[in-house]
PDB file of C-alpha atoms in Angstrom:
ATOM      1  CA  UNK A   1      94.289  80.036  43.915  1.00 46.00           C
ATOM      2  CA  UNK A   2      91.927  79.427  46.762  1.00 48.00           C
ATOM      3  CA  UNK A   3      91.806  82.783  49.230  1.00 49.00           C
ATOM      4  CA  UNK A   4      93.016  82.199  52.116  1.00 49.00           C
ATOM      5  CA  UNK A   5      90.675  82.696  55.596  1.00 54.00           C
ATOM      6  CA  UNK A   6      91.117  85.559  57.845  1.00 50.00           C
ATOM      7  CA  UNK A   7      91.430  84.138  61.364  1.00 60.00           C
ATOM      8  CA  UNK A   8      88.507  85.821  63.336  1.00 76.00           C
ATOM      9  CA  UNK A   9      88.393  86.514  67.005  1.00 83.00           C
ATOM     10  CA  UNK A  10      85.796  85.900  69.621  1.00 91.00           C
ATOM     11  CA  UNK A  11      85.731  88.733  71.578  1.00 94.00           C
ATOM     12  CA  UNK A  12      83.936  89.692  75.104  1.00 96.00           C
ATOM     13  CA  UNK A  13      83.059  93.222  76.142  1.00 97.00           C
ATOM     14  CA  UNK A  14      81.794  93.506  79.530  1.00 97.00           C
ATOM     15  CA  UNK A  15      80.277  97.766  80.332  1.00 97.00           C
ATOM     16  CA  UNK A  16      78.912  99.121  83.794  1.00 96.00           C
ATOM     17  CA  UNK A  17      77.870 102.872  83.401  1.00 95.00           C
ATOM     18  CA  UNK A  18      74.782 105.370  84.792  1.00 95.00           C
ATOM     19  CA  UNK A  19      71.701 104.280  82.988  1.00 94.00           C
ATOM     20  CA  UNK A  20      71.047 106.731  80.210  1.00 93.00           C
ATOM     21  CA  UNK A  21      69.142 106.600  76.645  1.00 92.00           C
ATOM     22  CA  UNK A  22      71.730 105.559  73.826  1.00 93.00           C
ATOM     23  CA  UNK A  23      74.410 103.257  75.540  1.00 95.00           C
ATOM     24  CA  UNK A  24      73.001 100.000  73.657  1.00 95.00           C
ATOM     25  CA  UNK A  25      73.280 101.987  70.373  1.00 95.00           C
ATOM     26  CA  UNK A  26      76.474 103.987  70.906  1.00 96.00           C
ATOM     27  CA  UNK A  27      78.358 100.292  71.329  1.00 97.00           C
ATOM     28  CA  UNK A  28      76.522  98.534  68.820  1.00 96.00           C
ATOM     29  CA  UNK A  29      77.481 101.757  66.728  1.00 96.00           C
ATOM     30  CA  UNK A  30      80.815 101.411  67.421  1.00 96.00           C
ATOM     31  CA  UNK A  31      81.027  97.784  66.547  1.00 95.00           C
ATOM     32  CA  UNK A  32      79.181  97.853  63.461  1.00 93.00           C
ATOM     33  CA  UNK A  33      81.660 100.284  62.199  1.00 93.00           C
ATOM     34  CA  UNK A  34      84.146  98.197  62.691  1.00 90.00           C
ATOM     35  CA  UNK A  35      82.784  95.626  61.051  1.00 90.00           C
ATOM     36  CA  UNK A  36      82.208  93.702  63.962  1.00 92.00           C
ATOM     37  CA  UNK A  37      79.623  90.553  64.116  1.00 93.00           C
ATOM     38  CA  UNK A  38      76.936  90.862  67.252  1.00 95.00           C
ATOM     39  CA  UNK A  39      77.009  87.250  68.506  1.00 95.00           C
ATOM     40  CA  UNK A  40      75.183  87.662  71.987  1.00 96.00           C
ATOM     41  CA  UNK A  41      74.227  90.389  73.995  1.00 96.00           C
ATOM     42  CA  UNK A  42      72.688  91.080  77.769  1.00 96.00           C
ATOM     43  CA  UNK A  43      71.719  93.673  79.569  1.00 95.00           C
ATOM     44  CA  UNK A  44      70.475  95.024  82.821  1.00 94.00           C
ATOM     45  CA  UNK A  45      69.630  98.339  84.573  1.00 92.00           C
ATOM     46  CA  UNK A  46      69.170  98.496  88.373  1.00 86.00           C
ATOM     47  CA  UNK A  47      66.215 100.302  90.090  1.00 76.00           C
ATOM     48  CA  UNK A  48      66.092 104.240  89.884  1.00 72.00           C
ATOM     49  CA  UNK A  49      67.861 104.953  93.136  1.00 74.00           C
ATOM     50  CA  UNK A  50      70.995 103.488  91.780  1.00 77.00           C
ATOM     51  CA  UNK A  51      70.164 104.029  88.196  1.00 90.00           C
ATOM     52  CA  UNK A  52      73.046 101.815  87.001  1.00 94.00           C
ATOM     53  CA  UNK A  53      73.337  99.828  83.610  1.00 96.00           C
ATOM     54  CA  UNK A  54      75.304  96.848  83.001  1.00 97.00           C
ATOM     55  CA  UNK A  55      75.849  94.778  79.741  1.00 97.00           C
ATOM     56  CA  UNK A  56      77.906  91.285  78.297  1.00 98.00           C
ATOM     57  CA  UNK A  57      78.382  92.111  74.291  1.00 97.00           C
ATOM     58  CA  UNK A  58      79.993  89.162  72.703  1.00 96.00           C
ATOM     59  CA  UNK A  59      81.128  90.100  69.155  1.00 95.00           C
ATOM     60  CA  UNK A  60      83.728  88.581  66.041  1.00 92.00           C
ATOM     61  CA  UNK A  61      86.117  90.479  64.155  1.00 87.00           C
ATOM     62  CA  UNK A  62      88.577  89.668  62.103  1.00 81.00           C
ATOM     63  CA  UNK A  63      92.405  90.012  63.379  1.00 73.00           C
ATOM     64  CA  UNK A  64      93.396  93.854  64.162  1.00 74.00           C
ATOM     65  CA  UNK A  65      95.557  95.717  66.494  1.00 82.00           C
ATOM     66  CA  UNK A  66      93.739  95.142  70.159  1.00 89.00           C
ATOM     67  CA  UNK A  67      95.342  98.447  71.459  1.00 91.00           C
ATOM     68  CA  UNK A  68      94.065 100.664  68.585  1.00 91.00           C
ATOM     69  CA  UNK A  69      90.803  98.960  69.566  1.00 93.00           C
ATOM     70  CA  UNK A  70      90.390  99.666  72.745  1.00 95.00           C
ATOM     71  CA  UNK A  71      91.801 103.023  72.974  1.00 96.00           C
ATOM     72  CA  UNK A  72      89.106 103.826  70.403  1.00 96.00           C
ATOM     73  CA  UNK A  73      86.513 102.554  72.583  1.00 97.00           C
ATOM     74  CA  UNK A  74      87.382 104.721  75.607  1.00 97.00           C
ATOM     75  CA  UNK A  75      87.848 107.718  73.874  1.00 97.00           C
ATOM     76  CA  UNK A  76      84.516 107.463  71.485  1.00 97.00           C
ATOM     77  CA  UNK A  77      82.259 105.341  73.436  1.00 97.00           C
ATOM     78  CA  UNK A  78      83.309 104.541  76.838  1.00 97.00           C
ATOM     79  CA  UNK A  79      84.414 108.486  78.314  1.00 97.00           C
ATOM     80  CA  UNK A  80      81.035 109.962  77.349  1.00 96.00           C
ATOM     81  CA  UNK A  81      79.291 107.469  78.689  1.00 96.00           C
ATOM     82  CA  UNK A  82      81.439 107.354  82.085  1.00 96.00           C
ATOM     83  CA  UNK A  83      81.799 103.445  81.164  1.00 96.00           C
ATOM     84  CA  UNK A  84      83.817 100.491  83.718  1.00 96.00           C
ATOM     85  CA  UNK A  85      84.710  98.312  81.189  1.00 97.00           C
ATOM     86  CA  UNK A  86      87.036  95.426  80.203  1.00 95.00           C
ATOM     87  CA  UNK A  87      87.468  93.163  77.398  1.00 96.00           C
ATOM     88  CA  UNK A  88      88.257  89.366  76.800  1.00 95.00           C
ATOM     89  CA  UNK A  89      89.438  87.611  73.698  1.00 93.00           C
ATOM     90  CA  UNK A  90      89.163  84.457  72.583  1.00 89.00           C
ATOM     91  CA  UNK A  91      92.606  83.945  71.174  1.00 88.00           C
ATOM     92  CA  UNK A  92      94.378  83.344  74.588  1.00 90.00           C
ATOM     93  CA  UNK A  93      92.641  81.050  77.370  1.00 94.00           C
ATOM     94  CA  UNK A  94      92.883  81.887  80.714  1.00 97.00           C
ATOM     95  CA  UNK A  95      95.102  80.192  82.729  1.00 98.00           C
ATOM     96  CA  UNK A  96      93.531  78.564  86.188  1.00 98.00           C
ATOM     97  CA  UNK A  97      95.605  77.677  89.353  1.00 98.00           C
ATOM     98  CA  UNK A  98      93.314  75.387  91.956  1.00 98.00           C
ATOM     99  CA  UNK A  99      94.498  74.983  95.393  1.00 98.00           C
ATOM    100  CA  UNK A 100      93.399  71.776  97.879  1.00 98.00           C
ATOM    101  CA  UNK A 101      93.089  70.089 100.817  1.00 96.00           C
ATOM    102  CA  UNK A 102      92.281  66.341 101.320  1.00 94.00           C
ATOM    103  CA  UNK A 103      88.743  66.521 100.012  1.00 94.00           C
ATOM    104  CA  UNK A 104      88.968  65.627  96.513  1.00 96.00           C
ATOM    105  CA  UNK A 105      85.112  65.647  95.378  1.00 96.00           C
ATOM    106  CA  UNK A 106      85.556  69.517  93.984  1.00 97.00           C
ATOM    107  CA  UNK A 107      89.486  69.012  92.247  1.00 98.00           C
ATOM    108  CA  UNK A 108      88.229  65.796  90.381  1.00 97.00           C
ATOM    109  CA  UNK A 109      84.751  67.510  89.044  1.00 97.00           C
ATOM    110  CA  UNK A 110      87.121  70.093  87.870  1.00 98.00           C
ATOM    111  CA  UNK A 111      89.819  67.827  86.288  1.00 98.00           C
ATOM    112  CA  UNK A 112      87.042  66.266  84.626  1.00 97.00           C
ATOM    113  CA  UNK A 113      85.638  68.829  83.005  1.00 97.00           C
ATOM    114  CA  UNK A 114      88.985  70.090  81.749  1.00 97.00           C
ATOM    115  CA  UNK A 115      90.347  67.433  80.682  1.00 96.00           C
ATOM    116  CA  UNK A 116      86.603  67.154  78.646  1.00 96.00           C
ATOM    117  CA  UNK A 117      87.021  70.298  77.183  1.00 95.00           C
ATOM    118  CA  UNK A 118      84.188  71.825  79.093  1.00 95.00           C
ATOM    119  CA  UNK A 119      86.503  74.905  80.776  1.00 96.00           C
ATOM    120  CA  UNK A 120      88.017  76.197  78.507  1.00 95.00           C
ATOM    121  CA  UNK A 121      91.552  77.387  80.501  1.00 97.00           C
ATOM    122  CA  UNK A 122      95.035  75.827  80.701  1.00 98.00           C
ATOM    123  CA  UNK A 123      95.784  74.592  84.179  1.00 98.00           C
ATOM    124  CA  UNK A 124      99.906  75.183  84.920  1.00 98.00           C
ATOM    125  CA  UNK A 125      99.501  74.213  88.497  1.00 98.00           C
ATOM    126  CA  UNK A 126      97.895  72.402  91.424  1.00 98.00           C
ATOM    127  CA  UNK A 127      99.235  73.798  94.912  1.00 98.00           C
ATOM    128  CA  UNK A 128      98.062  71.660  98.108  1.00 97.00           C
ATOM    129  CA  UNK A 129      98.831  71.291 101.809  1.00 96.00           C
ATOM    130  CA  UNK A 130      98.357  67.544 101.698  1.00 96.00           C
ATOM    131  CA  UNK A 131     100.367  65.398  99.304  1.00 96.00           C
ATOM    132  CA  UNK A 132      97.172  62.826  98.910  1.00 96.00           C
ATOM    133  CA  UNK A 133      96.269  63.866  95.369  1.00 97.00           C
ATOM    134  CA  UNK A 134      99.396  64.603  93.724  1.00 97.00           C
ATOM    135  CA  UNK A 135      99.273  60.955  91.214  1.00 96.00           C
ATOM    136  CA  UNK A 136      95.331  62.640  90.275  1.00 96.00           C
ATOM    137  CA  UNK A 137      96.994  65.695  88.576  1.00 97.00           C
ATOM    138  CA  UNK A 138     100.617  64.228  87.714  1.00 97.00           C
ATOM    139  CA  UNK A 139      98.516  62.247  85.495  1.00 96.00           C
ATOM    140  CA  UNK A 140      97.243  64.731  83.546  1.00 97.00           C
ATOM    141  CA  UNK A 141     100.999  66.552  83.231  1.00 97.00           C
ATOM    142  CA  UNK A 142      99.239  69.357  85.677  1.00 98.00           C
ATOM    143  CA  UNK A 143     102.248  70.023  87.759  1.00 97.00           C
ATOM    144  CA  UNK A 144     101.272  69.326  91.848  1.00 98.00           C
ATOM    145  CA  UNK A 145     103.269  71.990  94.498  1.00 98.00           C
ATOM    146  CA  UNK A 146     102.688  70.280  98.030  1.00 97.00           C
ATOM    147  CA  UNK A 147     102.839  73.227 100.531  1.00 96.00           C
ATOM    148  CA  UNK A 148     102.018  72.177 104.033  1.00 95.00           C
ATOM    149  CA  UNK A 149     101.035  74.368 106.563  1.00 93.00           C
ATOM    150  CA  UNK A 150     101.200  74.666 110.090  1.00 91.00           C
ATOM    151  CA  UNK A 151     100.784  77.730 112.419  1.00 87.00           C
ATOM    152  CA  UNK A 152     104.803  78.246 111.837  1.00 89.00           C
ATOM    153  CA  UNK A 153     104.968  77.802 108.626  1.00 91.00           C
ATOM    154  CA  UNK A 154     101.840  79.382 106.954  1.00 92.00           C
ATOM    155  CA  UNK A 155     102.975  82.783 106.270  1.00 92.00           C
ATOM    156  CA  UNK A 156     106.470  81.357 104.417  1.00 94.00           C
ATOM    157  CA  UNK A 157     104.036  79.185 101.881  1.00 95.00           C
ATOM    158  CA  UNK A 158     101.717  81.874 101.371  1.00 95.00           C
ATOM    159  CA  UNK A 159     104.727  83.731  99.663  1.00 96.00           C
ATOM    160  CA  UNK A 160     105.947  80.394  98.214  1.00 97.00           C
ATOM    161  CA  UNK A 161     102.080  79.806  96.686  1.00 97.00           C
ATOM    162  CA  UNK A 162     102.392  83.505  95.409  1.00 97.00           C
ATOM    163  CA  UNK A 163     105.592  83.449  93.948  1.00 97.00           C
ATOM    164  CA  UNK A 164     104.285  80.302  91.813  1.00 98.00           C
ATOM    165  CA  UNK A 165     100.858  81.920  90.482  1.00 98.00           C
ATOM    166  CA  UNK A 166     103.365  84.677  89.523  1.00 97.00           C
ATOM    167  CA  UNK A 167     106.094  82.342  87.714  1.00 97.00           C
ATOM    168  CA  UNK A 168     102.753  80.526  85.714  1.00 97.00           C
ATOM    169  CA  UNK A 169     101.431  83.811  84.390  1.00 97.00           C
ATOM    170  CA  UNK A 170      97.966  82.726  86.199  1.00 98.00           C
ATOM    171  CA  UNK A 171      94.711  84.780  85.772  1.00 97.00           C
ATOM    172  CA  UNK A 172      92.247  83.406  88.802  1.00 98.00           C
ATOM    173  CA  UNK A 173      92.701  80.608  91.517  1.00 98.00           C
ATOM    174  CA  UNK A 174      89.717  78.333  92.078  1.00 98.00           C
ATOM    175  CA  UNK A 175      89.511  77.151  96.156  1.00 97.00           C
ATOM    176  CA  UNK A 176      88.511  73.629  95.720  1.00 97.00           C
ATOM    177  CA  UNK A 177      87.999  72.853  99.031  1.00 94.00           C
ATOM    178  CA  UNK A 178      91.022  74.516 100.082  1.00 95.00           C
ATOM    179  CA  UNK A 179      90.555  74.544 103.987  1.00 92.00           C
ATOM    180  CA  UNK A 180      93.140  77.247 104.690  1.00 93.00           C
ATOM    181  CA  UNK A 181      91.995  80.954 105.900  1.00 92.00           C
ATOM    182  CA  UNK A 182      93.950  82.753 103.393  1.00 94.00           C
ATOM    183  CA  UNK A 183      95.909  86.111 104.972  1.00 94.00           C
ATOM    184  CA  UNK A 184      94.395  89.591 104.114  1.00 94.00           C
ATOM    185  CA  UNK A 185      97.752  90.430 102.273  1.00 93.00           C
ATOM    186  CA  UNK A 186      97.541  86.900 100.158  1.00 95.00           C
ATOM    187  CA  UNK A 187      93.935  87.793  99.350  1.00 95.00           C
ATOM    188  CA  UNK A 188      94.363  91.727  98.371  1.00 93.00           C
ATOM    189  CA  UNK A 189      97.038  90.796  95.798  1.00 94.00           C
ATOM    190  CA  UNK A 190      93.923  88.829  93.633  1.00 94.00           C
ATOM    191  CA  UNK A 191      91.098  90.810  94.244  1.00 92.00           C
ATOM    192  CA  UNK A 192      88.240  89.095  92.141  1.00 92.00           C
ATOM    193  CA  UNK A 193      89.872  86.501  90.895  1.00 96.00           C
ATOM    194  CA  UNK A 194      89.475  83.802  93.411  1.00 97.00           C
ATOM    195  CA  UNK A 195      86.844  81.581  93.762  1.00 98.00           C
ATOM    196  CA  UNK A 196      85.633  79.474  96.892  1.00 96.00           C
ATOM    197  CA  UNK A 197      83.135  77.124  97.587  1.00 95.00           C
ATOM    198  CA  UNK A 198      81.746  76.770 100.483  1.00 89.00           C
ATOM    199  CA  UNK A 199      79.440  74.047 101.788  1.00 79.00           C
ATOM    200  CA  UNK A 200      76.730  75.706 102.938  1.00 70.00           C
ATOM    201  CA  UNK A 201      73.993  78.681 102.101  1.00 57.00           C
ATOM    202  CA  UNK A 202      76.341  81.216 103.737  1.00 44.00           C
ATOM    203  CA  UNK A 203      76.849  82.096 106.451  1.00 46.00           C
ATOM    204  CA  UNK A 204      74.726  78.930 107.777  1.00 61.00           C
ATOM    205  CA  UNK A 205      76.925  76.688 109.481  1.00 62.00           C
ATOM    206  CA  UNK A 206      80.070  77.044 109.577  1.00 61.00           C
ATOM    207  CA  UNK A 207      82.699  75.474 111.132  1.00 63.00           C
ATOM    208  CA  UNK A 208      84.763  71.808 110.146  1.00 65.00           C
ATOM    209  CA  UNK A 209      81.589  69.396 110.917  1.00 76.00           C
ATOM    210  CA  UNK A 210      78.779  71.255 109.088  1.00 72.00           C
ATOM    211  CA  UNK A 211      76.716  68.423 107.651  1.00 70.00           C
ATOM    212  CA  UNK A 212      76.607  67.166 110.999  1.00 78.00           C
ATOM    213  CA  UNK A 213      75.382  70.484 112.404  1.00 76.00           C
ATOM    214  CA  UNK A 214      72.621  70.304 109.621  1.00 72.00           C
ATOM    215  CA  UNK A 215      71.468  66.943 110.487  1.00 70.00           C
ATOM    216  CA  UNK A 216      71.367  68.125 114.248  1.00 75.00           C
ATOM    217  CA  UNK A 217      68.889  70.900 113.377  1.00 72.00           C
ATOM    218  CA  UNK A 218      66.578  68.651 111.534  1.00 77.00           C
ATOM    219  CA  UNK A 219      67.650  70.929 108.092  1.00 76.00           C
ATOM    220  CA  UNK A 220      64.832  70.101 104.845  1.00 82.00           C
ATOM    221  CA  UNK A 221      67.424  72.074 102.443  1.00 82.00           C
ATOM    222  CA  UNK A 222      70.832  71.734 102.715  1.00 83.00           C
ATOM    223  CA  UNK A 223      73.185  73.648  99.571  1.00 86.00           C
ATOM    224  CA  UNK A 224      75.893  75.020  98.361  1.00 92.00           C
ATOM    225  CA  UNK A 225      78.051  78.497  97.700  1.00 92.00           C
ATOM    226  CA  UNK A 226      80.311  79.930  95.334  1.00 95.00           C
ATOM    227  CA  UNK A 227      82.233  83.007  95.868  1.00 95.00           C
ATOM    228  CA  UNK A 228      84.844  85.322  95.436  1.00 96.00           C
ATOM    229  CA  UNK A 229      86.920  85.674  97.891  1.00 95.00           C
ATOM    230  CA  UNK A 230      87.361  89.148 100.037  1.00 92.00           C
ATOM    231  CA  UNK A 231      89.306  89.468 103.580  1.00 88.00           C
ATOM    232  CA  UNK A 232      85.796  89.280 105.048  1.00 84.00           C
ATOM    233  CA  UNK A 233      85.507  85.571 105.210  1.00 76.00           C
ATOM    234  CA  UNK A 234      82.882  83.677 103.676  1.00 77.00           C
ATOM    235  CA  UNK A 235      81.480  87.075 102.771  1.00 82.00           C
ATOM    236  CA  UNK A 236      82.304  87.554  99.096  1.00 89.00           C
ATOM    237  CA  UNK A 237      80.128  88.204  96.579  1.00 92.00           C
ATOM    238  CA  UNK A 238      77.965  85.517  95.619  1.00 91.00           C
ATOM    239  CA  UNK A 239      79.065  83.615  91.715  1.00 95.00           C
ATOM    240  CA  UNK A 240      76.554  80.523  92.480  1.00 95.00           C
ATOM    241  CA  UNK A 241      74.099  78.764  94.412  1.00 92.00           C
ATOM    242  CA  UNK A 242      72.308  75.529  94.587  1.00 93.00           C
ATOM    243  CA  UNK A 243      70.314  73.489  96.999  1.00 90.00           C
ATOM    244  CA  UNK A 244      69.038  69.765  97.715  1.00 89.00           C
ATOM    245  CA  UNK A 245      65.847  68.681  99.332  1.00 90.00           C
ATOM    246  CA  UNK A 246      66.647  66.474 102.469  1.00 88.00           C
ATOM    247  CA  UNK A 247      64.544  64.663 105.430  1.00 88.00           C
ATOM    248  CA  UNK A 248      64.539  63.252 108.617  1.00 88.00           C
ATOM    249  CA  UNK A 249      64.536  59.563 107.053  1.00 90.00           C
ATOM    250  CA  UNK A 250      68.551  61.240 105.693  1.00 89.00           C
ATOM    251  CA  UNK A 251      71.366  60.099 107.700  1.00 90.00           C
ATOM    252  CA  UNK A 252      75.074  62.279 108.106  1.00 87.00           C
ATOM    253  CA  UNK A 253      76.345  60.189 105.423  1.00 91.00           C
ATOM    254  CA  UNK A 254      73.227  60.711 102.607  1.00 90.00           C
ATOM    255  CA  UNK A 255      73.701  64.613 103.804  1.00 86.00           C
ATOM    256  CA  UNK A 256      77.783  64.418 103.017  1.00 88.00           C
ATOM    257  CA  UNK A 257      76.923  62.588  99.882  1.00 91.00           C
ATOM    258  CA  UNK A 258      74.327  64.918  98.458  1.00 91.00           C
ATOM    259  CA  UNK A 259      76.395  67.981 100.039  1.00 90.00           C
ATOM    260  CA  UNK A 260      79.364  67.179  97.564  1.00 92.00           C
ATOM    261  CA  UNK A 261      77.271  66.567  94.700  1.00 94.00           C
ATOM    262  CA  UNK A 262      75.731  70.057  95.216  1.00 94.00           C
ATOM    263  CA  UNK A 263      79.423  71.517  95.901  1.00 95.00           C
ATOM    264  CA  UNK A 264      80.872  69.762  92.458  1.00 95.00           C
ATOM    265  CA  UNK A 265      77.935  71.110  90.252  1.00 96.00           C
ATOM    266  CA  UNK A 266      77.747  74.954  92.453  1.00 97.00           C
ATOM    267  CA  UNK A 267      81.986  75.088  92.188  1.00 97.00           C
ATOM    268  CA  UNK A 268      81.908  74.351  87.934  1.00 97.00           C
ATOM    269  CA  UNK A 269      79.107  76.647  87.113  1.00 97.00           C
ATOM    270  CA  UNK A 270      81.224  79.506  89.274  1.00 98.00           C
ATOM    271  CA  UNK A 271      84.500  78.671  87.095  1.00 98.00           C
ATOM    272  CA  UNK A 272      82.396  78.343  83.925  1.00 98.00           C
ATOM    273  CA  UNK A 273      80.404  81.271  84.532  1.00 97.00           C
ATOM    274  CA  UNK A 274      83.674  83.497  85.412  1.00 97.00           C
ATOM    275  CA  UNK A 275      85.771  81.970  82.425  1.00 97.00           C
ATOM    276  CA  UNK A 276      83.257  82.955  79.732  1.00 96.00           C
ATOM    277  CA  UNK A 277      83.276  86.814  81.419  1.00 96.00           C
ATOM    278  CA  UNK A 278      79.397  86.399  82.510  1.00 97.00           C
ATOM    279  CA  UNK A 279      80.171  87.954  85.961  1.00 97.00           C
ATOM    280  CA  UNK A 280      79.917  91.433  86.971  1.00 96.00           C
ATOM    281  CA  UNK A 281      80.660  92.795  90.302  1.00 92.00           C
ATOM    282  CA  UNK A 282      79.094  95.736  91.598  1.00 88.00           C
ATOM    283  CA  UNK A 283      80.114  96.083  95.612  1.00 84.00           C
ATOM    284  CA  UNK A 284      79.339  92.741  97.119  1.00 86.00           C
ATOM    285  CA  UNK A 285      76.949  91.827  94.831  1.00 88.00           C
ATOM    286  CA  UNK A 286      77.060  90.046  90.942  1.00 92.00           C
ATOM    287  CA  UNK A 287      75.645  90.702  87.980  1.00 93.00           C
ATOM    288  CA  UNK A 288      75.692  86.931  86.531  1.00 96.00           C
ATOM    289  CA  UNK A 289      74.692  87.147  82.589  1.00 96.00           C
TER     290      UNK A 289
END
């Protein structure tokens, strides 16, 4: 009889802690007793005035009780150390919600890459306040939730949009050009787990037109911002940035062009980056791994 293979997980331990001696071995410790497999590790310690320490351990085990797990970890490894820590496993994909506008450069990119098996998340919804790219996602069975807003109606679809992350179970919502300013109380029920993009090395200009206020000021770089979004806006801490070399011989249009090419490569390598747990926060700043 042929023995049967034990399923193994994929599992993703992200730690922030003081900076001491030991940490690296106390987890690895820890791990190796359990018979754990070390796939990938980083690490990184700050400068001595904040004399923090922050490490992605990506390990594979073979199928055991989570709970017992983790409650093991804080009690052996994570309490002495005075450890932040979460983990991510491999055996359930995180589920994504994206929410639009008209543009439909950063939706598509995403789509794309999905549907290519590049992010590696289930998508149970689409919400949007235009109804322009509902036959994009229909398509691809991702269910489309048109939600329009005006001054009188945007608090009553803010609840609407929340009740529906709720009903899908979903873990982060990804802006895709979403050009709503979303309400303090929308924004504090997610904290960390939406992501923006915004067209521009913030806070550089802002505002609907801001290619056109680039090519005004005779810009030589023009790029790109992703973010998680906090109630200060545009002022989240940065996932990923990007830039293009531009010119005077560049009209509006090669700027627009170029912009969104920037904005489609910035906005996956957020998602990516946040999906495979390589993103620490630590007050408004990241620790990208």
């Amino acid at each position: 009889m042929l023995k049967q293979e034990v399923p193994h997980i994929t599992a993703c331990l992200l730690i922030c802690c003081p900076d001491r001696p030991g940490i690296v071995a106390g987890v690895s410790q820890f791990l190796y007793l359990l018979g754990a497999n070390i796939l990938d590790a980083s690490q990184h310690s700050t400068d001595p005035r904040e004399g923090l320490f922050f490490m992605r351990m990506e390990f594979q085990l073979e199928q055991l009780d989570k709970s017992a797990l983790e409650t093991a970890f804080q009690q052996q490894v994570a309490t002495p150390l005075q450890m932040e820590w979460k983990i991510d496993y491999s055996d359930r994909r995180k589920r994504m919600a994206i929410m639009v506008s008209a543009y439909d450069h950063c939706l598509l990119e995403l789509l794309w890459r999905w549907k290519s098996g590049e992010l590696a998340v289930d998508i149970p919804l689409v919400i949007s306040n235009h109804a322009s790219l509902e036959k994009e996602c229909t398509a691809l069975g991702i269910p489309f939730h048109y939600l329009p807003v005006s001054s009188g109606t945007k608090e009553l679809q803010e609840r609407v949009a929340m009740r529906l992350l709720e009903e899908h179970r979903v873990d982060f919502t990804v802006l895709a050009r979403y050009m709503q300013i979303l309400s303090p109380q929308f924004v504090s029920h997610y904290p960390q787990r939406i992501i923006n993009i915004h067209h521009s090395f913030l806070p550089a200009f802002a505002g609907a037109r801001p290619y056109l206020n680039a090519y005004t000021r005779g810009v030589k770089l023009i790029g790109a911002t992703a973010h998680y979004v906090t109630n200060e806006l545009d002022e989240g801490p940065i996932i990923e940035q990007d830039v293009a070399r531009v010119s005077h011989k560049h009209t509006v249009e090669d700027l627009v062009m170029l912009g969104r090419d920037i904005e489609r490569q910035v906005l996956t390598r957020a998602v990516k980056a946040h999906i495979d747990n390589r993103v620490i926060l630590h007050g408004n700043k990241t620790i990208v791994f």
